[in-house]
C-alpha angles and dihedrals in degrees: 000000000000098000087057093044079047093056093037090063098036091060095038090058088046095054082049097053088043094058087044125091129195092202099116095216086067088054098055095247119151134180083246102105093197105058096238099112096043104053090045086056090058102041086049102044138010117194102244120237109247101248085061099056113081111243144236131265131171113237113257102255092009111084091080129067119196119185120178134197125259097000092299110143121189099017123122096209102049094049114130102191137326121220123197141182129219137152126036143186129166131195123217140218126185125194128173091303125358133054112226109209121192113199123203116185126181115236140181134186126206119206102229120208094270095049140095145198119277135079122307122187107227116195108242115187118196109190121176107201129194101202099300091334113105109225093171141354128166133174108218121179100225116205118230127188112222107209114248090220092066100243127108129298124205126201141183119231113209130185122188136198095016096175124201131158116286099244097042109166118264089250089084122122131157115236117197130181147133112285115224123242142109121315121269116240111260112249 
């Protein structure tokens, strides 16, 4: 009976340091001796579990850019760069009464046969949906940098402060995807 009494102490002192961290951010610290700081930051904004942030998916048909050279579509040959999106993740913060959601998403960019090195401005659309309601969308022209050496590039898209009511559904999920248009000039 005591060794049990014994085991059942000792694990449950091990699930509790393993739920534990020593980084002080986690534990609310701050460098503010007084507090002050510290309790205004909590009563403003609590970081959001992940289940409870919407997540992240990547547009049907959108998650791959194509530009081609002198106006050809749909010629090998004549194909500048391709740029395509793959993995996301988001964080969440949630105030009195809206939820702040920061995207990331992974790119990469191939040269074509027809490309070359320099920065290209690839259109980038972040939309937050309710069901079939529209919370939040923005276009942004991302700038991509195509390697000189003629191999593939990878970047990281990142957008900040998107801001939606705090008690969104739970129907809401973040699309993002290249919006199609015509190609922005090289720099």
């Amino acid at each position: 009976m005591t060794i049990r009494r014994f085991l059942g102490i000792t694990l449950l002192a091990t699930v509790a340091g393993c739920s534990q961290s020593d980084k002080p951010v986690n534990l609310g610290v701050t460098s503010d001796p007084s507090g002050i700081e510290t309790a205004t930051q909590q009563q403003t904004q609590v970081a959001v579990i992940q289940g409870s942030c919407p997540q992240v998916y990547l547009q049907d048909g959108t998650a791959v850019l194509q530009r081609y050279a002198r106006g050809a579509k749909d010629d090998p040959q004549n194909l500048a760069y391709q740029v395509t999106l793959a993995d996301t993740t988001r964080q969440c913060v949630i105030n009195s009464s809206q939820l702040s959601i920061t995207v990331m998403v992974q790119g990469r960019i191939v040269v074509g046969p027809a490309g070359a090195s320099g920065t290209v401005n690839v259109p980038i659309r972040v939309s937050v949906l309710d069901g079939t309601n529209t919370l939040y969308t923005q276009l942004v022209q991302y700038p991509v940098t195509v390697p000189a050496d003629g191999t593939a590039g990878q970047f990281i898209f990142k957008q900040d402060n998107i801001a939606v009511p705090g008690g969104s559904g739970g129907f809401t999920k973040v699309y993002v995807g290249f919006e199609d248009g015509p190609a922005k000039k090289r720099k």
